[in-house]
Short mmCIF file of C-alpha atoms and ligand atoms in Angstrom, two decimals:
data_model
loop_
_atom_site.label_atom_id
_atom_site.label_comp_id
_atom_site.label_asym_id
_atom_site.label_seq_id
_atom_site.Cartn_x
_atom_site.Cartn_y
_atom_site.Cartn_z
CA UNK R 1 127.28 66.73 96.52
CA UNK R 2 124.71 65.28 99.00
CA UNK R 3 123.55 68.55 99.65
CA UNK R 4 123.55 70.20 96.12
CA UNK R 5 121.74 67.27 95.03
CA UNK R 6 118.94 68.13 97.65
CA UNK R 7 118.92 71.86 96.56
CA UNK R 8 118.12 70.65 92.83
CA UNK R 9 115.31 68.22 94.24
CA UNK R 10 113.46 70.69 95.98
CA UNK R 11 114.06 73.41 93.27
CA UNK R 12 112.53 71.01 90.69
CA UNK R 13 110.02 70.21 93.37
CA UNK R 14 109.37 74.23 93.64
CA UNK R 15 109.01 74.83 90.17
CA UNK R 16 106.81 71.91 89.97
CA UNK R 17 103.78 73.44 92.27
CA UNK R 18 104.14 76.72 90.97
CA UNK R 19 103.55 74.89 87.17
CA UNK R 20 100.83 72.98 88.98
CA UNK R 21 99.11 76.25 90.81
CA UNK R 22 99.76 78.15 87.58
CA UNK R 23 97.67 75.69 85.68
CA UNK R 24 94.80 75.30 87.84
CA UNK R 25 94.45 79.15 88.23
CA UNK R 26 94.48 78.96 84.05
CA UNK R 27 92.18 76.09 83.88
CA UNK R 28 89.40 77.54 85.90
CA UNK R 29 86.82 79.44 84.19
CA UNK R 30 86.80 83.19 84.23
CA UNK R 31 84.50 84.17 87.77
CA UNK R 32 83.38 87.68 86.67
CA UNK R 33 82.18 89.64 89.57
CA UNK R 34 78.29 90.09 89.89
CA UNK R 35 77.37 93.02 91.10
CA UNK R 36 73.89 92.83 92.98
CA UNK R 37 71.36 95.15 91.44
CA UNK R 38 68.79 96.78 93.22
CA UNK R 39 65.08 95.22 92.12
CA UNK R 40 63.81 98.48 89.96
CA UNK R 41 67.32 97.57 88.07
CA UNK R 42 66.96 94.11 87.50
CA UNK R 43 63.74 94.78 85.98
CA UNK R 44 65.00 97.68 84.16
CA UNK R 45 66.09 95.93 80.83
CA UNK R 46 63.47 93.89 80.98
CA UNK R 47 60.77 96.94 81.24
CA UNK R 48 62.73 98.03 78.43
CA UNK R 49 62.32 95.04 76.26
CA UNK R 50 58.81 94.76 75.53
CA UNK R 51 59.00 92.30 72.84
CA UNK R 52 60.10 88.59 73.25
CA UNK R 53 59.78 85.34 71.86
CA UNK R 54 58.82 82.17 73.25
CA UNK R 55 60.04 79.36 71.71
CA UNK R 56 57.87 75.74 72.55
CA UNK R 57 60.27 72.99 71.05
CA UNK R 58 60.79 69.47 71.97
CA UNK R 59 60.47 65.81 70.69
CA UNK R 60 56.60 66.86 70.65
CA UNK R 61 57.30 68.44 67.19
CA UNK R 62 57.57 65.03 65.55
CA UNK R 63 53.50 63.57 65.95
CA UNK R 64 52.97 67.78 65.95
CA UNK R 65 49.61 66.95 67.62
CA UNK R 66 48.86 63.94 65.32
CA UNK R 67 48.85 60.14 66.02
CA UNK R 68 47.49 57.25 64.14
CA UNK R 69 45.19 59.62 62.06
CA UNK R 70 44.05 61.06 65.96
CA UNK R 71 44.53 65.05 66.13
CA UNK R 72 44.54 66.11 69.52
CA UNK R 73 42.88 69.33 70.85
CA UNK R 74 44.82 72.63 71.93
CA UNK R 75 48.51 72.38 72.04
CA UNK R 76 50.89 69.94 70.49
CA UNK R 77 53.00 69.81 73.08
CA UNK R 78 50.21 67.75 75.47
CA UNK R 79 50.85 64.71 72.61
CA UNK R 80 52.41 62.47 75.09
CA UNK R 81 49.06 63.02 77.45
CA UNK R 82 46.30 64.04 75.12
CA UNK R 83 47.18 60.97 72.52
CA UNK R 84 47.33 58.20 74.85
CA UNK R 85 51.31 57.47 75.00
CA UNK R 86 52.82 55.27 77.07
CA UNK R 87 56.12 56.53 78.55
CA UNK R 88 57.75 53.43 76.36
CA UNK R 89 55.77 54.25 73.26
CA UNK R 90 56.45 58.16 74.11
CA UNK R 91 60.35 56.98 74.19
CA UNK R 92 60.85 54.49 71.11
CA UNK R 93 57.95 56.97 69.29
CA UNK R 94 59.04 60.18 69.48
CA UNK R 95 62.27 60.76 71.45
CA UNK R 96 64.15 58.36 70.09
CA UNK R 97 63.60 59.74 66.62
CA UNK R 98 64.29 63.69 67.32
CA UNK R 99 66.91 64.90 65.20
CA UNK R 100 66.76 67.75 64.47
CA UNK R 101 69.55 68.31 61.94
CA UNK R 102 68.54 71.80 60.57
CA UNK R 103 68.19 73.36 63.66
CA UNK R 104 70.48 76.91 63.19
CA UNK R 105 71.04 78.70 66.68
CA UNK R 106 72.36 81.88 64.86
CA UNK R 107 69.12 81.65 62.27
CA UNK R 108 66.64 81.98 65.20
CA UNK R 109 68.09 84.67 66.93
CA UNK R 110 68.45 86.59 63.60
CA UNK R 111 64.60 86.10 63.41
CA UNK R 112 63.55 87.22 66.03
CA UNK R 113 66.02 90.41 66.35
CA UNK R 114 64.91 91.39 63.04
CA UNK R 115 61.15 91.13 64.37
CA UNK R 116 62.48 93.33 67.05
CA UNK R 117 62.37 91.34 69.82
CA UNK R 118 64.58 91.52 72.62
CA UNK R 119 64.71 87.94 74.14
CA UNK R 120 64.20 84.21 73.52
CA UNK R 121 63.04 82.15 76.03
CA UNK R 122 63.24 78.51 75.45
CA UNK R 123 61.30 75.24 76.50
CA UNK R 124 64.54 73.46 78.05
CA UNK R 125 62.20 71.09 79.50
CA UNK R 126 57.99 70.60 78.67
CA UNK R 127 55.71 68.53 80.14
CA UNK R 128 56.94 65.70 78.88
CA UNK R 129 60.44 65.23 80.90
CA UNK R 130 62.68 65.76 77.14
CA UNK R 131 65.55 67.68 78.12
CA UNK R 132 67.01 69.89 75.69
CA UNK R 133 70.31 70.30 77.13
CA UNK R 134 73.46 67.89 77.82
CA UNK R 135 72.28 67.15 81.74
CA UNK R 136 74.04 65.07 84.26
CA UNK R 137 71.09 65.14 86.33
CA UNK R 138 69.38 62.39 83.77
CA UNK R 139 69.95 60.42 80.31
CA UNK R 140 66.63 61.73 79.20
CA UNK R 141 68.26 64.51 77.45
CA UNK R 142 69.14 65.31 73.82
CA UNK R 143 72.34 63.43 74.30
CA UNK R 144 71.27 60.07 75.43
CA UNK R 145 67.88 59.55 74.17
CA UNK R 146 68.02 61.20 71.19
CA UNK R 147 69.78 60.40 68.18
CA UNK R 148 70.59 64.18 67.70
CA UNK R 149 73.38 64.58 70.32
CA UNK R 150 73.82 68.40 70.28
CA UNK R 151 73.40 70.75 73.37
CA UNK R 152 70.86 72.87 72.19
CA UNK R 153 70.67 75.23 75.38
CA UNK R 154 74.16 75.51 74.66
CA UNK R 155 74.23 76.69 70.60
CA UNK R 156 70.90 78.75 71.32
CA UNK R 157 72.71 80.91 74.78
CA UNK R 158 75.60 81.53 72.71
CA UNK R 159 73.93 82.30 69.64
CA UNK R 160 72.06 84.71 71.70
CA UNK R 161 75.02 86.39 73.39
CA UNK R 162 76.97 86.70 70.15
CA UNK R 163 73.13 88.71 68.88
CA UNK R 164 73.24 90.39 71.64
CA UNK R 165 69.76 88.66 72.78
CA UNK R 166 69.07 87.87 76.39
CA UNK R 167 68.36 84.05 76.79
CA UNK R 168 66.08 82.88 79.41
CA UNK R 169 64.95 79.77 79.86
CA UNK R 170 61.58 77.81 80.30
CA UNK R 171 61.56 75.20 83.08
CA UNK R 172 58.34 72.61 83.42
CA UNK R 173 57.21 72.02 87.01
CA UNK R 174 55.30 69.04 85.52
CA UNK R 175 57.06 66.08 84.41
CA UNK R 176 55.42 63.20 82.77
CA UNK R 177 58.11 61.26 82.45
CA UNK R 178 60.09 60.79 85.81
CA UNK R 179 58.05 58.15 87.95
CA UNK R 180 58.82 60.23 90.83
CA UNK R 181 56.69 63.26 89.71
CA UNK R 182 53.39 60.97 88.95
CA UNK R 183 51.23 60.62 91.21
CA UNK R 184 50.35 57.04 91.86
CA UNK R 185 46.78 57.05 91.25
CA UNK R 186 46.58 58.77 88.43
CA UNK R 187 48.32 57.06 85.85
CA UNK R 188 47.42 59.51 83.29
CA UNK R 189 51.01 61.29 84.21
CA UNK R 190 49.51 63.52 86.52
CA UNK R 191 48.28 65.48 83.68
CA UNK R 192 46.24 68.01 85.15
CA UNK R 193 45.94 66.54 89.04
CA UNK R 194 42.33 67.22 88.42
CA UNK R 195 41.53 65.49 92.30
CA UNK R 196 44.13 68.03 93.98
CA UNK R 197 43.37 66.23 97.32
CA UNK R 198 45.82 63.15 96.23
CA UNK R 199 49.41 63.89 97.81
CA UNK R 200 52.15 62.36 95.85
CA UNK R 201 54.73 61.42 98.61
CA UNK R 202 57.78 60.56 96.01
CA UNK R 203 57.50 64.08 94.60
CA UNK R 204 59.37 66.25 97.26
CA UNK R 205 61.94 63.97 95.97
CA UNK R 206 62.08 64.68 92.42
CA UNK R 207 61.51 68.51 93.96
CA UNK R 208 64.90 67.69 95.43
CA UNK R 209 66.93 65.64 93.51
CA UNK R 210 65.67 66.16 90.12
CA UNK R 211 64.14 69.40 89.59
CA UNK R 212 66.30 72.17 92.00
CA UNK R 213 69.52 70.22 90.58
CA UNK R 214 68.42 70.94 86.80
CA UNK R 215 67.66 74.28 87.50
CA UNK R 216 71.24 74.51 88.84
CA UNK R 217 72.67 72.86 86.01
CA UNK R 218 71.18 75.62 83.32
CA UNK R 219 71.72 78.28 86.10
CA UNK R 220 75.31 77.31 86.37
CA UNK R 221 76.64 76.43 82.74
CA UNK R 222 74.88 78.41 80.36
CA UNK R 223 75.93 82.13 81.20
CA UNK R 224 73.78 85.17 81.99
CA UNK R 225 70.02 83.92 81.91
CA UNK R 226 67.98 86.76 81.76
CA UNK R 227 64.83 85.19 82.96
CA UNK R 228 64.09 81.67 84.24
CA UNK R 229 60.02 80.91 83.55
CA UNK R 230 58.25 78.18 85.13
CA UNK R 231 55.32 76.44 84.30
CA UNK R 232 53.02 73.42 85.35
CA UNK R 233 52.60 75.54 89.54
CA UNK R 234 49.02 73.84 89.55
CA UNK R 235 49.41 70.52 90.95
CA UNK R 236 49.18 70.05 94.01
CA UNK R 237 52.35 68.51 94.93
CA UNK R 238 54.03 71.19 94.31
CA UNK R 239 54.26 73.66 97.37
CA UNK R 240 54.63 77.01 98.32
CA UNK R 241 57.05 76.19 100.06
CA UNK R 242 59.36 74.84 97.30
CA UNK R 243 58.70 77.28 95.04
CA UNK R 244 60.04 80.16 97.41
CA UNK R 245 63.23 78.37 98.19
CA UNK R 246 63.46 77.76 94.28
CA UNK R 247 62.77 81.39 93.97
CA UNK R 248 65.48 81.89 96.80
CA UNK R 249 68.17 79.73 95.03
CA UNK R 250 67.94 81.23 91.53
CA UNK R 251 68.80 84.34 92.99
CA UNK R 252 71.60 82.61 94.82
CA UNK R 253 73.03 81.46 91.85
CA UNK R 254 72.37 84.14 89.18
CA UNK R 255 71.33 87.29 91.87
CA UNK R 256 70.44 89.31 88.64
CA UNK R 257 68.37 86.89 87.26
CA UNK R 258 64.07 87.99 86.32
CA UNK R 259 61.81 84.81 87.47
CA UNK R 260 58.38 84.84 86.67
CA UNK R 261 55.37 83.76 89.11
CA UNK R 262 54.76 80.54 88.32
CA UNK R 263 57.26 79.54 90.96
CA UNK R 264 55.13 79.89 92.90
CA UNK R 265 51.67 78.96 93.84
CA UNK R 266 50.36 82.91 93.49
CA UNK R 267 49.31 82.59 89.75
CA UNK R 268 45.55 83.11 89.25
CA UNK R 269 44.97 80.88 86.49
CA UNK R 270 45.19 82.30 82.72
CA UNK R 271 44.76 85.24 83.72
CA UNK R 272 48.39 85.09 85.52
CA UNK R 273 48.48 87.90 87.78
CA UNK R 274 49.15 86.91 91.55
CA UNK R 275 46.42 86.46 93.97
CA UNK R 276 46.39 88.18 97.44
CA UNK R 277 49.27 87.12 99.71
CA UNK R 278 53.37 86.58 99.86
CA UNK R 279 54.09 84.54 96.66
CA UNK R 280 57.79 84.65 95.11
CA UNK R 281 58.11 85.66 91.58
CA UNK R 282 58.95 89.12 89.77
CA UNK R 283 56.32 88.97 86.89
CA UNK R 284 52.77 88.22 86.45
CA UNK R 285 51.83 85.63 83.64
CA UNK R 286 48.76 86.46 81.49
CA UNK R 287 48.04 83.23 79.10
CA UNK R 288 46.61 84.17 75.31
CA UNK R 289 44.51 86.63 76.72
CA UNK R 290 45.46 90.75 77.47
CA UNK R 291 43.83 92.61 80.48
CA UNK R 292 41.34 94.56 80.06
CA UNK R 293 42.97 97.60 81.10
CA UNK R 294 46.44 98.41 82.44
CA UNK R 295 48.21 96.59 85.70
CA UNK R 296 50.18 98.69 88.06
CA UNK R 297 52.85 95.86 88.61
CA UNK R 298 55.25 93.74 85.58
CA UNK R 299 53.28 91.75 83.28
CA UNK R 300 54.09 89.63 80.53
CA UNK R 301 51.06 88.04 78.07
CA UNK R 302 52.59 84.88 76.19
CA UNK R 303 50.35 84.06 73.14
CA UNK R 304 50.43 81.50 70.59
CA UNK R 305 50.18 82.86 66.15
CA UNK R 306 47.93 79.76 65.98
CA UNK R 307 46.23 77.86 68.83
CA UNK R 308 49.41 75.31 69.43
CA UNK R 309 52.45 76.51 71.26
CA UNK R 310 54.46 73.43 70.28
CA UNK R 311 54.70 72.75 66.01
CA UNK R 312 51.25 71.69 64.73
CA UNK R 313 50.48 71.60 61.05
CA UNK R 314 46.74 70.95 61.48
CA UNK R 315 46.19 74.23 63.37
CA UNK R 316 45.53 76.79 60.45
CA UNK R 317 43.82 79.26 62.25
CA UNK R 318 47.39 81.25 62.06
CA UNK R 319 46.61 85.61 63.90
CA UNK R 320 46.76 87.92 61.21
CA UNK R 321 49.47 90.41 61.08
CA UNK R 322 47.19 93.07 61.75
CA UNK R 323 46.15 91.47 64.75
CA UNK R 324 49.61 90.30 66.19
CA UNK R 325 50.57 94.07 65.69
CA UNK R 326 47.64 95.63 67.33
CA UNK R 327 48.21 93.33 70.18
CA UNK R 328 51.90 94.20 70.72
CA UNK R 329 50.76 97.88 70.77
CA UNK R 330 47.95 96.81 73.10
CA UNK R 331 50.22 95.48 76.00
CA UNK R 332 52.73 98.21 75.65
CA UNK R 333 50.06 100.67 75.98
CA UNK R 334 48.91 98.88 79.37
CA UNK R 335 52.23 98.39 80.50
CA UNK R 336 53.49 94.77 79.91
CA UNK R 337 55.38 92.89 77.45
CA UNK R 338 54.50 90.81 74.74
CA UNK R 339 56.54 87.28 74.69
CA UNK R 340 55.06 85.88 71.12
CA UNK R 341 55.57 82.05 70.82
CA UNK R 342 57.19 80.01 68.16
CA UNK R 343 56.71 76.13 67.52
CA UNK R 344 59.32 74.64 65.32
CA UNK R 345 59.42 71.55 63.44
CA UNK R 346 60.97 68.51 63.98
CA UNK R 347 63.76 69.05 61.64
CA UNK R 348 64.39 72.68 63.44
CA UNK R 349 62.64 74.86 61.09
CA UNK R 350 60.84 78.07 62.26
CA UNK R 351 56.75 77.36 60.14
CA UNK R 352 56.52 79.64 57.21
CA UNK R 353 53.72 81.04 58.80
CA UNK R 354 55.83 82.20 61.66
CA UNK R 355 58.22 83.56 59.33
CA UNK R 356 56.03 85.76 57.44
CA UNK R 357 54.79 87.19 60.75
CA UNK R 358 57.99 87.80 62.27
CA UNK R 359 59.03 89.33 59.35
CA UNK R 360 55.77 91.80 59.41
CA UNK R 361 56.31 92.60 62.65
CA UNK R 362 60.01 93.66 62.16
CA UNK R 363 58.90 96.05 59.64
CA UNK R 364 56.27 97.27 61.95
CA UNK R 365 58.90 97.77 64.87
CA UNK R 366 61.83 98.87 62.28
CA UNK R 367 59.52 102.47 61.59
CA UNK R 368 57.81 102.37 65.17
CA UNK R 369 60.33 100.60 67.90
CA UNK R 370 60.66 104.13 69.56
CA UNK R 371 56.80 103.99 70.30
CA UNK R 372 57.44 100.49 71.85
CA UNK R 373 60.96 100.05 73.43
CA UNK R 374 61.39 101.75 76.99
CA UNK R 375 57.92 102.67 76.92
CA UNK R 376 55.50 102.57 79.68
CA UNK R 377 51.47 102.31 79.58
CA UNK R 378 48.86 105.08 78.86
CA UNK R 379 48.07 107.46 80.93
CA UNK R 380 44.55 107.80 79.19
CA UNK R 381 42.00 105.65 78.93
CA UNK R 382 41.84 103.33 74.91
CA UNK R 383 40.82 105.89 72.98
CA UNK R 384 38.28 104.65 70.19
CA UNK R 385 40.90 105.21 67.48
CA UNK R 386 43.55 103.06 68.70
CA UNK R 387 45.77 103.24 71.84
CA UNK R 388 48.35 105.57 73.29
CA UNK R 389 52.06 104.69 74.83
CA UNK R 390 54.09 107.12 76.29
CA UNK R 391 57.77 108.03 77.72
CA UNK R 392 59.00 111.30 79.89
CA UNK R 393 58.79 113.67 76.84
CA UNK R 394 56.43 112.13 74.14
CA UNK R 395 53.49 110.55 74.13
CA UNK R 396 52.73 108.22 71.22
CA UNK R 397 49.01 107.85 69.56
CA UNK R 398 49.05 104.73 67.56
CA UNK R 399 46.05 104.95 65.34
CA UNK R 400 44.02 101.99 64.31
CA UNK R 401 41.63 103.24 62.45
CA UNK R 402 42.56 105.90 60.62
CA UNK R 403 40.35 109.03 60.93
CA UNK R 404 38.08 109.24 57.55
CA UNK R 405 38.23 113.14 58.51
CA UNK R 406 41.61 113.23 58.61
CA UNK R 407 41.78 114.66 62.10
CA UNK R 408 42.79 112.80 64.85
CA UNK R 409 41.47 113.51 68.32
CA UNK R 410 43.34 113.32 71.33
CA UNK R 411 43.05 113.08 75.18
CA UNK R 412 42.51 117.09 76.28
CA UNK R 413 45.15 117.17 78.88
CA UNK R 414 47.89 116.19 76.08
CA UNK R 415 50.43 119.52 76.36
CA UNK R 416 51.77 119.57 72.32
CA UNK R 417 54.96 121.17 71.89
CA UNK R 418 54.84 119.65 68.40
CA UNK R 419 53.54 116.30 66.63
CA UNK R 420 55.00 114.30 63.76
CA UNK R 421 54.51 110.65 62.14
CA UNK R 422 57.24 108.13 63.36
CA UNK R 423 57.24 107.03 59.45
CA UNK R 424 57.89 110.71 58.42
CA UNK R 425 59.46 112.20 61.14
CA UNK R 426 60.76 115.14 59.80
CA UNK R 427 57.12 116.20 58.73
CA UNK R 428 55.38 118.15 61.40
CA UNK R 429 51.82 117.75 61.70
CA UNK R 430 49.67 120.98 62.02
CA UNK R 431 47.75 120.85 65.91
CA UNK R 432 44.61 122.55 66.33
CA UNK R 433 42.63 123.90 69.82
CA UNK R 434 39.50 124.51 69.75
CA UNK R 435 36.28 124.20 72.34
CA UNK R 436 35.67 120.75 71.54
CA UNK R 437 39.12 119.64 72.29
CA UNK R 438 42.84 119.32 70.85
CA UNK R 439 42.98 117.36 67.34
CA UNK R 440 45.94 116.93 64.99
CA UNK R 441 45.43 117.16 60.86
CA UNK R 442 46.58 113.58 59.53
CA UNK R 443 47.80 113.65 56.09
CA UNK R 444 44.86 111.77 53.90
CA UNK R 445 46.35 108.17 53.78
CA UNK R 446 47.97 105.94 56.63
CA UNK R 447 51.36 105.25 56.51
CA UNK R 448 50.61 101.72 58.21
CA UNK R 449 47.53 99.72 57.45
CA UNK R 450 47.64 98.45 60.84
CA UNK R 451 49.37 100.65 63.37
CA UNK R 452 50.42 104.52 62.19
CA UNK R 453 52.39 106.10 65.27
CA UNK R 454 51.97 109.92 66.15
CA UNK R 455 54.64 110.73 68.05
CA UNK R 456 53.02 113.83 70.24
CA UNK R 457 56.60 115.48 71.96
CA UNK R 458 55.33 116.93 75.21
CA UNK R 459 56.06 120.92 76.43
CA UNK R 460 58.95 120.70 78.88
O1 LIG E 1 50.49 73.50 79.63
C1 LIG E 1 51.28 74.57 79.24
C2 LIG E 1 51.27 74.82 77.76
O2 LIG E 1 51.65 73.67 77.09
C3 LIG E 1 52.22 75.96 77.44
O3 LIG E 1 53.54 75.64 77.77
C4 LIG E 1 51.79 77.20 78.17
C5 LIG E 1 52.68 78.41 77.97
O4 LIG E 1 52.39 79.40 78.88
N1 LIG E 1 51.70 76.97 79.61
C6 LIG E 1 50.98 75.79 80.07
C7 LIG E 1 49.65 76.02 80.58
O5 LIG E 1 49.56 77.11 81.45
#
């Protein structure tokens, strides 16, 4: 009896670890295997893209640049700096009171796929310290100082997935809001560390301990990110040296992941490409302004529809369509990519502006995406009508200004198999040779008052 009553304990006791060991093995989340890609395929869907949008959203939306009848200049999202708050007032003023409560994930993606753009990358931290996310690193996040209490990073990455979007993430070096990151003397938040001489010995600390372990965080519990963008590399305190091993531990973490070069100390100021030397980073960062001509390396220009990345009412001086157009076609045709910003409102809303241009800009790409998507810069030089874009087999003339001839010139070492409008692509268009050059006969109107593709197919 002794002894059957010892078989049954340890049975039960068997059974018992393998329900234990069967439950932790079910419990754990799904570890899909990553396989390592080789750089030129990292970058490839990102080459591809061409299109993104940049979304500047934070507690900043509330004053939206404005305080006590004050408006401050440039950007809305330097409120906390330009307009004189205290990190109390800041708290009680602004964060305290976002809540955001018609903020719809699965709303902005559909924007900006039907502008045609390929990925969202979002503020998850500004200047400012507010963290968008549920963080265990700090309570200054959306669920503890902020009445709102949602995970935004988290509604926004799956909304993306589920669109089939690639979120990325924006990540400020600059933080006005942890005392660690100020430097002492300057108790203007170490705004712009305009004496770059003064060290800051407590900020190798929030390096450490504040900002490596948030990058983690978003690295670790918000799926694929497809690229993680920093900003604020000017002051001082911050180190080559950090932003390499940051460079080093994103790839650690997410091996696939893009990271632009503002990890780094390489950046040459707006206009964003690196400077001579070893600086980590996979992307150049051109700020509201395109180079003047095509850049053998990966680019990206960021640009604002008005002059505010973060929500600012005052600022009417919204980019035409025309203009935001022309510029898309601009950067494709020097080979970089176009991430167009957004600046919600404090309740979550996309400005009606923005709308209207998003929504100009997806019928733009709707007709001509094939002109953009996968396609890589000139070969020519701008010609005066417009600009040219090109893949293996076509090259694409996107005309500006239409010709009042009705002939279109192009570049003489163009090889025409046959040419065609992408908005009537079943019409060919007749191609003449002559001694002045190669021209193609335009039918009398354009099919686009801003950006009328030719797509030229190339003999094999
Ligand atoms: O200071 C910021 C600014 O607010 C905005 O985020 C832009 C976007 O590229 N970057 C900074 C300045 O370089």
């Amino acid at each position: 009896m002794k002894i059957q009553n010892q078989t049954l304990a340890s049975w039960i006791m068997q059974c018992m670890l393998v329900g234990i060991l069967l439950f932790s093995f079910s419990c754990k989340p799904k570890v899909t295997e990553v396989k390592k890609l080789s750089d030129d395929e990292r970058m490839e869907w990102w080459r591809d893209a061409r299109f993104g949008m940049f979304i500047h959203w934070g507690a900043y939306a509330i004053p939206g640049g404005e305080r006590n009848g004050e408006i401050c200049g440039g950007g809305a999202e330097w409120a906390m700096d330009k307009l004189d708050y205290t990190i109390e007032d800041y708290e009680k003023e602004v964060t305290a009171k976002f809540n955001p409560t018609e903020f719809d994930a699965d709303a902005w993606v559909a924007m900006a796929k039907d502008a045609g753009m390929k990925y969202i990358v979002l503020t998850t931290k500004h200047h400012d310290g507010f963290c968008l996310w549920d963080s265990k690193v700090t309570d200054y996040d959306i669920m503890e100082a902020s009445p709102f209490k949602r995970d935004i990073v988290k509604e926004l990455s799956e909304a993306c997935k589920k669109g089939g979007i690639k979120f990325c993430f924006y990540h400020s070096i600059v933080d006005w809001h942890h005392p660690q990151a100020q430097a002492p003397l300057y108790p203007n938040y170490n705004a712009g560390q305009k004496d770059q001489t003064v060290v800051n010995p407590e900020f190798p600390k929030y390096y450490e301990n504040y900002l490596k372990p948030m990058v983690k965080e978003l690295l670790t519990n918000y799926g694929d990110i497809g690229v993680v963008w920093f900003d604020g590399d000017w002051i001082a305190d911050y180190t080559t040296e950090m932003g390499k091993e940051l460079y080093k531990t994103i790839r650690e973490i997410q091996p696939n992941t893009i990271v632009n070069n503002r990890v780094d100390k390489g950046r040459m100021g707006m206009e964003g490409m690196d400077k001579e030397g070893n600086f980590a980073g996979d992307f150049g960062t051109p700020e509201q302004e395109i180079p003047a001509t095509g850049i053998d390396s990966d680019w990206e220009a960021c640009m604002t529809m008005n002059g505010s990345w973060g929500y600012k009412p005052s600022d009417e001086h919204w980019k035409s369509n025309e203009v935001l157009i022309q510029h898309l076609v601009d950067i494709v045709s020097k080979g970089g990519n176009f991430l167009l910003n957004i600046g919600p409102d404090a309740q979550g809303l996309f400005p009606p502006e923005s709308v209207e241009r998003l929504k100009a800009m997806g019928e733009w790409t709707k007709v001509n995406g094939e002109a953009i998507y996968g396609a890589k810069a000139s070969p020519y030089d701008c010609p005066e009508w417009g600009r040219y874009t090109r893949k293996e087999t076509a090259i694409f003339a996107h005309v500006f200004d239409w010709p009042e001839d009705g002939v279109l010139r192009v570049n003489s070492d163009v090889k025409i198999e046959s040419a065609s409008l992408l908005a009537s692509p079943d019409q060919k268009l007749e191609v003449k040779k002559d001694s002045t050059g190669i021209s193609i006969v335009l039918p009398e109107s354009a099919p686009d008052a801003y950006a009328s593709v030719v797509k030229i197919n190339l003999l094999k």
